[in-house]
XYZ file of C-alpha atoms in Angstrom:
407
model
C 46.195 1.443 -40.191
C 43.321 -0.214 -40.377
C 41.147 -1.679 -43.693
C 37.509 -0.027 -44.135
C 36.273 -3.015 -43.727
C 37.854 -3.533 -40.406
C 37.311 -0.213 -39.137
C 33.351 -0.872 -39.732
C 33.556 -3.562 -37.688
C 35.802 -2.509 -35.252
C 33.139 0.223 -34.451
C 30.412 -1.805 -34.012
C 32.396 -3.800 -31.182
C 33.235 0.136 -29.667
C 29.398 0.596 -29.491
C 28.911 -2.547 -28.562
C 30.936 -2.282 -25.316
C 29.865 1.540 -24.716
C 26.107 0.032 -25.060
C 27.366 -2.217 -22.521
C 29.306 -0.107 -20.170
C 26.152 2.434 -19.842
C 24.211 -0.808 -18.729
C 26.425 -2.216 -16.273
C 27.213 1.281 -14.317
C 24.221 3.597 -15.481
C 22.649 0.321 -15.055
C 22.708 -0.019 -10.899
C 21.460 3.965 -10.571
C 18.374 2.591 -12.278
C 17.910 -0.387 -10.628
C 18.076 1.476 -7.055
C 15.864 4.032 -8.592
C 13.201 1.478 -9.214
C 13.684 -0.570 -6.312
C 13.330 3.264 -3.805
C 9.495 2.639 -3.292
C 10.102 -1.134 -2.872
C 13.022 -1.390 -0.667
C 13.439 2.148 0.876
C 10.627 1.966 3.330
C 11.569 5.268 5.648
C 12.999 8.559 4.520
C 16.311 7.287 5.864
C 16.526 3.976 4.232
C 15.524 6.069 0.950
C 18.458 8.236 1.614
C 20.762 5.598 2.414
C 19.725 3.674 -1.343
C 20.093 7.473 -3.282
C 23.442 8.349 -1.581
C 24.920 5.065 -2.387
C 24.497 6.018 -6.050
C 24.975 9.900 -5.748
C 28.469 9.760 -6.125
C 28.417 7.670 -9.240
C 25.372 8.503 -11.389
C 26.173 11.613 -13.446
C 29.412 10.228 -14.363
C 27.915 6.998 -15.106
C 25.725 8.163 -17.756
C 28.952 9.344 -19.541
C 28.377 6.437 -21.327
C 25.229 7.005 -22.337
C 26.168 10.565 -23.901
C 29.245 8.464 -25.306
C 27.436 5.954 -27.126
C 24.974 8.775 -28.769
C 27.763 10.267 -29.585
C 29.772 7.273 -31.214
C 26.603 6.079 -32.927
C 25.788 9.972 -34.403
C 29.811 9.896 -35.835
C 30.093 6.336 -36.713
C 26.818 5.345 -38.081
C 24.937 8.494 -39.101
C 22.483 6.831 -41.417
C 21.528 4.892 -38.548
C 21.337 7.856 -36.010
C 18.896 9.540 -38.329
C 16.959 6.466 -39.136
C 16.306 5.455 -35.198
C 15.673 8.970 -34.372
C 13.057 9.412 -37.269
C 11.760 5.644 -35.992
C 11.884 6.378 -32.344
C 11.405 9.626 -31.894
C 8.541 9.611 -29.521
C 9.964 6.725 -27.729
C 13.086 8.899 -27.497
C 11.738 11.957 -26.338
C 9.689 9.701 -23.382
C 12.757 8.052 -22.010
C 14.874 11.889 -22.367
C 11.737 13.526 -20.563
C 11.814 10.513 -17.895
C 15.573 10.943 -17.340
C 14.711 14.928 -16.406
C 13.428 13.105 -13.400
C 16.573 12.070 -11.996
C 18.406 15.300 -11.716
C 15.891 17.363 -10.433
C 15.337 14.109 -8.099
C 18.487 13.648 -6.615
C 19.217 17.548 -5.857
C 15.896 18.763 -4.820
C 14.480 15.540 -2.782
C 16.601 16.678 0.838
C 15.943 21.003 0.076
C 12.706 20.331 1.998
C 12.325 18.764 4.977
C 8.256 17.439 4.071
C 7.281 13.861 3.598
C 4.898 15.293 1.016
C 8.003 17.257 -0.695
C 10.093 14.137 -0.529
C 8.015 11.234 -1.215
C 7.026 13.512 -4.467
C 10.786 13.266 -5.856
C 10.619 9.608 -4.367
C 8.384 8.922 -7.322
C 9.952 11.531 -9.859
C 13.398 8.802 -9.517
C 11.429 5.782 -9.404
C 9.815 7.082 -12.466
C 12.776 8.498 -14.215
C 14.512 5.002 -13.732
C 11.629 2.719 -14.650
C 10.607 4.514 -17.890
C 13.892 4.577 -19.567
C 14.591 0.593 -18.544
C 11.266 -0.278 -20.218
C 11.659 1.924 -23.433
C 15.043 0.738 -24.223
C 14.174 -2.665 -23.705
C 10.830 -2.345 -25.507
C 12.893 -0.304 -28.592
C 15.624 -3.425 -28.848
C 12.712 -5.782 -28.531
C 11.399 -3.881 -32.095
C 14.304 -3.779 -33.363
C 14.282 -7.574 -33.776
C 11.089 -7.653 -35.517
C 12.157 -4.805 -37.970
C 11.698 -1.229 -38.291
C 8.917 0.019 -41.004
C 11.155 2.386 -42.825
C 12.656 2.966 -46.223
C 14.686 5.528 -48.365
C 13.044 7.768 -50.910
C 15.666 10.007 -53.026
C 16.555 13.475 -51.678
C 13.748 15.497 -53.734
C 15.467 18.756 -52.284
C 18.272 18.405 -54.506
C 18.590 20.337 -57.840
C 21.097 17.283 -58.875
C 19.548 14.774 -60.137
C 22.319 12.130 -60.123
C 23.250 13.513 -56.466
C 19.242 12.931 -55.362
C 19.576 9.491 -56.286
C 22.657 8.790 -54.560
C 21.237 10.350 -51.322
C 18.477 8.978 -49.676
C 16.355 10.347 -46.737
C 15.151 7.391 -44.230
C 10.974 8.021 -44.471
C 9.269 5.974 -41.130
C 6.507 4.611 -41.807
C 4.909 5.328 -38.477
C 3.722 1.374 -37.301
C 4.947 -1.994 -37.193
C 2.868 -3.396 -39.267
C 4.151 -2.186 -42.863
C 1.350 0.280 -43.458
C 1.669 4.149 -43.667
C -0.128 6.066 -40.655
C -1.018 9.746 -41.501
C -2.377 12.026 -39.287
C -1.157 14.425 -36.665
C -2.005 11.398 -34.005
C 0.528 8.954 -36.415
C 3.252 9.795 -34.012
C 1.658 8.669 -31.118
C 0.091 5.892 -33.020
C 3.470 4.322 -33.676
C 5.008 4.895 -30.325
C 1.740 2.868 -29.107
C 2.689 -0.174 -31.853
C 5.763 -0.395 -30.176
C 4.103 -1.929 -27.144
C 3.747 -5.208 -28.718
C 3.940 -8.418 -27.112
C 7.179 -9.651 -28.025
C 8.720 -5.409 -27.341
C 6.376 -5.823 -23.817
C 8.631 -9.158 -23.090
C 12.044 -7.269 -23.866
C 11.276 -4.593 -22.051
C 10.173 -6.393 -18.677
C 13.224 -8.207 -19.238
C 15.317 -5.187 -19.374
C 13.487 -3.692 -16.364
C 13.858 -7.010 -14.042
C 17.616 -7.240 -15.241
C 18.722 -3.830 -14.016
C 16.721 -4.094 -10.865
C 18.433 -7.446 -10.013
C 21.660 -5.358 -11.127
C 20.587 -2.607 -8.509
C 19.471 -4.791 -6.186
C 23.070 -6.319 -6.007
C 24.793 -3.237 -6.132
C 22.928 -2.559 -2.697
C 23.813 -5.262 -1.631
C 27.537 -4.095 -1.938
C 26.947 -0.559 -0.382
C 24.261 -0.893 2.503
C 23.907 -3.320 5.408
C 21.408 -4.425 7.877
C 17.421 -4.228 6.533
C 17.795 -2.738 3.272
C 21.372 -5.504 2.661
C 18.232 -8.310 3.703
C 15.900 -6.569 1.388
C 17.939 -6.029 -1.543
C 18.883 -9.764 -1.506
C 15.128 -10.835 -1.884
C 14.235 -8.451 -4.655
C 17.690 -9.313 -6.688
C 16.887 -12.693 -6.058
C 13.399 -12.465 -7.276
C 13.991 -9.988 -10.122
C 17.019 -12.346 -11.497
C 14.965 -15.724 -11.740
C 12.626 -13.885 -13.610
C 15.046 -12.307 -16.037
C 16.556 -15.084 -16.640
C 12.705 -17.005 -17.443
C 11.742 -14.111 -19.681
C 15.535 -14.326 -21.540
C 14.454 -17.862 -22.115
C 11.491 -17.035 -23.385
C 12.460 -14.529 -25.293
C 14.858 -16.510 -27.061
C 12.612 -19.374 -27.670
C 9.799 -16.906 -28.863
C 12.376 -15.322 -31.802
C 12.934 -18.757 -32.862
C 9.736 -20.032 -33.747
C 7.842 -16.848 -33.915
C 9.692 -13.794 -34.972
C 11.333 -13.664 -38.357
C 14.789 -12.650 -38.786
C 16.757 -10.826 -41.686
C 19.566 -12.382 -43.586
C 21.434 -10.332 -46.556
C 21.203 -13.029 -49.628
C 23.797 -11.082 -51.786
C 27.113 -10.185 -51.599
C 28.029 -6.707 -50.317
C 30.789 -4.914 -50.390
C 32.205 -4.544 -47.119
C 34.685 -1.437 -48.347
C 31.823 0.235 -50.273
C 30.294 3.205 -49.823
C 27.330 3.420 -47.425
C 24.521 3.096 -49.995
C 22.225 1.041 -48.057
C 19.691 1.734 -50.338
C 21.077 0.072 -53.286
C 23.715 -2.378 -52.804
C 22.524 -5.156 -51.021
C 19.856 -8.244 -50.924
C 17.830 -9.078 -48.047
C 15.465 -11.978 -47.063
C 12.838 -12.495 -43.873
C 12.489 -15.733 -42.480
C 12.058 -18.330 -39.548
C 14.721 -18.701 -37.396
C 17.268 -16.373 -38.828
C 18.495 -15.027 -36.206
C 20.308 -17.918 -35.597
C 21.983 -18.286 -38.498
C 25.202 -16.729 -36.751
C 25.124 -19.663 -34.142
C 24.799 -22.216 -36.876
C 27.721 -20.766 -38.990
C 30.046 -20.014 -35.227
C 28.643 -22.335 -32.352
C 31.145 -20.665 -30.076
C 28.894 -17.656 -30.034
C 26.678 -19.525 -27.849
C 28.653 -18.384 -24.993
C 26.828 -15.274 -24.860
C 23.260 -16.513 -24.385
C 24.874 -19.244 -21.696
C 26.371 -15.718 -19.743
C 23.334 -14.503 -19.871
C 21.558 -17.650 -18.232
C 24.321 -18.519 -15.700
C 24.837 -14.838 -14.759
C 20.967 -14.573 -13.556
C 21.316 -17.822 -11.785
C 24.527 -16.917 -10.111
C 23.065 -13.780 -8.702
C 19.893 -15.713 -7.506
C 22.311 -18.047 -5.615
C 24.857 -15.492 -4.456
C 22.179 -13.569 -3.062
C 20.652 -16.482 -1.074
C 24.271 -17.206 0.065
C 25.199 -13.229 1.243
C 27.827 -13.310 -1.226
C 27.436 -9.541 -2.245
C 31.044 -9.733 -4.786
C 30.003 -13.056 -5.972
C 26.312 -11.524 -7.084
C 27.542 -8.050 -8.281
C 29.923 -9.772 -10.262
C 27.076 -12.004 -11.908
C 24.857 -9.584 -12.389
C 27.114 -7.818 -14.647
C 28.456 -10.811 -16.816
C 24.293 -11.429 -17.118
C 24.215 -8.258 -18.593
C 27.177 -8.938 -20.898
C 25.285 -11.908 -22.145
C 22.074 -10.210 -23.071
C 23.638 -7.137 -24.530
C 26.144 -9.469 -27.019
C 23.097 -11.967 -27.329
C 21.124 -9.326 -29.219
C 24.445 -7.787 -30.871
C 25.770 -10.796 -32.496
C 22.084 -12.169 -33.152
C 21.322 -9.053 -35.539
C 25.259 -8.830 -37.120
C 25.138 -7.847 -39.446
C 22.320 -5.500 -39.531
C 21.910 -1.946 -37.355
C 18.230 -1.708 -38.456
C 16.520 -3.764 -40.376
C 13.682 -2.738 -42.459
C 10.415 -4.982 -42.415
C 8.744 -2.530 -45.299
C 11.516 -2.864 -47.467
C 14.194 -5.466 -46.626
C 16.761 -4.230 -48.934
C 16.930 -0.960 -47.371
C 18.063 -2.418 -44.068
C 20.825 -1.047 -42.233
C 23.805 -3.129 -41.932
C 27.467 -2.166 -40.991
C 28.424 -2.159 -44.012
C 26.874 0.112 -45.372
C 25.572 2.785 -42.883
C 28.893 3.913 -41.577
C 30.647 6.874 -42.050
C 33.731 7.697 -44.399
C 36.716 5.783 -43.548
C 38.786 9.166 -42.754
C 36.128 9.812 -40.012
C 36.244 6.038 -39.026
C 39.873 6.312 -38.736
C 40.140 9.562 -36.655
C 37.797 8.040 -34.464
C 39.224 5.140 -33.616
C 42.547 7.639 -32.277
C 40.596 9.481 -30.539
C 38.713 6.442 -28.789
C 42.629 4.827 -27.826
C 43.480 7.603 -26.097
C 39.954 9.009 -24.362
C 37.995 5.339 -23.352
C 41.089 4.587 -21.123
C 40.903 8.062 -19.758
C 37.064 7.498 -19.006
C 37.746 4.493 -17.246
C 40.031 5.499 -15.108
C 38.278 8.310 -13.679
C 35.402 6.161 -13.164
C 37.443 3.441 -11.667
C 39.016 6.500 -9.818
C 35.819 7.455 -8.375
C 34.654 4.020 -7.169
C 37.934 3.714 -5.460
C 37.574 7.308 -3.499
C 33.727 6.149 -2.296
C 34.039 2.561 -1.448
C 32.609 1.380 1.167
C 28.895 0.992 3.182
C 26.747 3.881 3.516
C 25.192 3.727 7.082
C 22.449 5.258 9.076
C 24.727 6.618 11.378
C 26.715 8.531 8.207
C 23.653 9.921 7.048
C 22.805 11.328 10.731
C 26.919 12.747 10.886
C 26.282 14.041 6.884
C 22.726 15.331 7.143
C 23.461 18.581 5.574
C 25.559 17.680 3.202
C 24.186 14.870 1.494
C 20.893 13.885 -0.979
């Protein structure tokens, strides 16, 4: 079996790739669903962009439930932290998601533009909100997270308080305490900074280049020649605001480096058992020490530009295909940027979250990992499954046959 050590990190990889798995499928359903207003420009054409995704979009976010559920098991220090952080911010994107749903089953019960084109806007919402927020959250997660641990004062143990600590959110991102019953919304406001604003728009302009090529794959005619402008588009600008971000964390965001040596098979004390430092540029420290991880910012860059290219040359496979390794390259950009932290902590640096130290007990680790082996291939292959059973275009002439029976 496995080491602690290498359980830790073999569960930030899992996450990691479920992360990336929700983006790449649960991905597409949000780019269409923020592209239906753009691209969908009768009530057929927006039935022909839902119904290529209705077969796919409830079991895509699977692995959205999945990594929640991985990151609540695996890294429950973590969980609680980000949920105390983020909770507004979560709440926003799980009220925006209600959208989607209610969208997708309700929009063809009515046969009224009004009735319709309200829905229309419920998706578009419910697709746009959650692409922004994510992107916005990972954006202030790279800046740091204003929270520390204070000793659990509900304890009659005294030695047991001390060794459990309760994450306390500090409500802004600017180190000080907001109080108030408004502090909430206060600190979901100070997440809209400039530098969360710019990882956000990229995350929205990625997944609608992703969706955009995903029509591309599934529709033909005007919306096929539409969806290959606005992939086009959307990709070049990803890939300027990637750039830019990148260029803006080295010479304007400071990054987190632990300065001491933890113990990778320790308990998960983050609290006490580690040294961290803030500073210029260290966020690149993991490039510097492994140049080969340079791959994944260059997948990022060359996956945007291949889908602007594929796009302008038809090549639907060719831009699906780059689309996705674009998003690999973002998604492990930011993952192996951060290694080793989860959160870091810009109030108190030494209470950031790393893997090694915000994990669960290696039993549960362990168990885990089984279960993963045998379910994630099982996941797959019902999803691969599905994909298989609903290839091909969706037409106007099978929405006329299908009327009834479809969204």
């Amino acid at each position: 079996m496995f080491s602690y050590d290498q359980l830790r990190f073999i569960w930030w990889l899992l996450i990691g790739v479920l992360m990336l798995l929700w983006a790449i499928t649960d991905g597409f359903d949000i780019g269409v669903g923020i592209l239906l207003k753009v691209i969908g420009k009768t009530d057929e054409e927006r039935r022909i962009m839902i119904n290529s995704v209705a077969p796919h979009w409830d079991g895509n976010q699977v692995w959205l439930v999945t990594s929640g559920g991985a990151m609540f098991a695996a890294w429950p220090i973590a969980y609680a932290t980000a949920f105390s952080g983020f909770y507004l911010a979560l709440m926003l994107v799980l009220m925006a998601l209600f959208f989607r749903p209610m969208g997708f089953e309700y929009r063809s019960k009515i046969d009224s533009p009004v009735w319709r084109n309200l829905w229309d806007w419920g998706l578009v919402i419910g697709s746009l909100v959650p692409a922004l927020v994510i992107g916005v959250a990972f954006g202030n997660l790279l800046q740091g997270v204003p929270f520390d641990f204070i000793p659990n004062a509900t304890s009659a143990n005294s030695q047991l308080a001390n060794n459990i600590n309760m994450p306390f959110y500090h409500g802004g991102f600017n180190g000080n305490e907001l109080g108030g019953i408004f502090s909430g919304f206060i600190g979901l406001i100070s997440l809209l900074n400039w530098y969360g604003l710019i990882a956000g728009l990229l995350s929205v302009f990625m997944l609608v280049a992703h969706g955009g090529a995903f029509l591309q794959l599934k529709t033909s005619d005007q919306i096929r020649a539409r969806s290959e402008k606005a992939t086009c588009i959307s990709a070049l600008l990803a890939c300027f605001l990637f750039v830019v971000a990148g260029v803006l964390l080295y010479f304007f965001i400071d990054g987190y480096q632990v300065t001491s040596t933890i113990a990778d098979n320790g308990l998960s004390t983050p609290a006490v058992n580690k040294i961290v430092e803030s500073g210029s540029a260290f966020w690149f420290r993991n490039y510097a020490q492994m140049p080969w991880l340079y791959v994944f910012p260059l997948l990022g860059i060359l996956g945007f530009l291949g889908a602007a290219l594929g796009s302008t040359k038809h090549k639907c496979i060719f831009t699906f295909v780059s689309t996705s390794i674009a998003i690999l390259g973002v998604v492990f950009t930011a993952g192996v940027s951060m290694f080793p932290f989860v959160i870091p902590s810009s109030t108190t640096m030494n209470h950031s979250l790393t893997i090694w130290d915000t994990t669960s007990s290696y039993g549960t680790l362990g168990i885990m990992t089984l279960v993963a082996l045998v379910m994630t291939p099982v996941v797959l292959a019902y999803n691969i499954w599905g994909y298989y059973v609903m290839r091909g275009r969706v037409t106007s002439e099978y929405i006329r046959k299908n009327s009834n029976k479809l969204y």
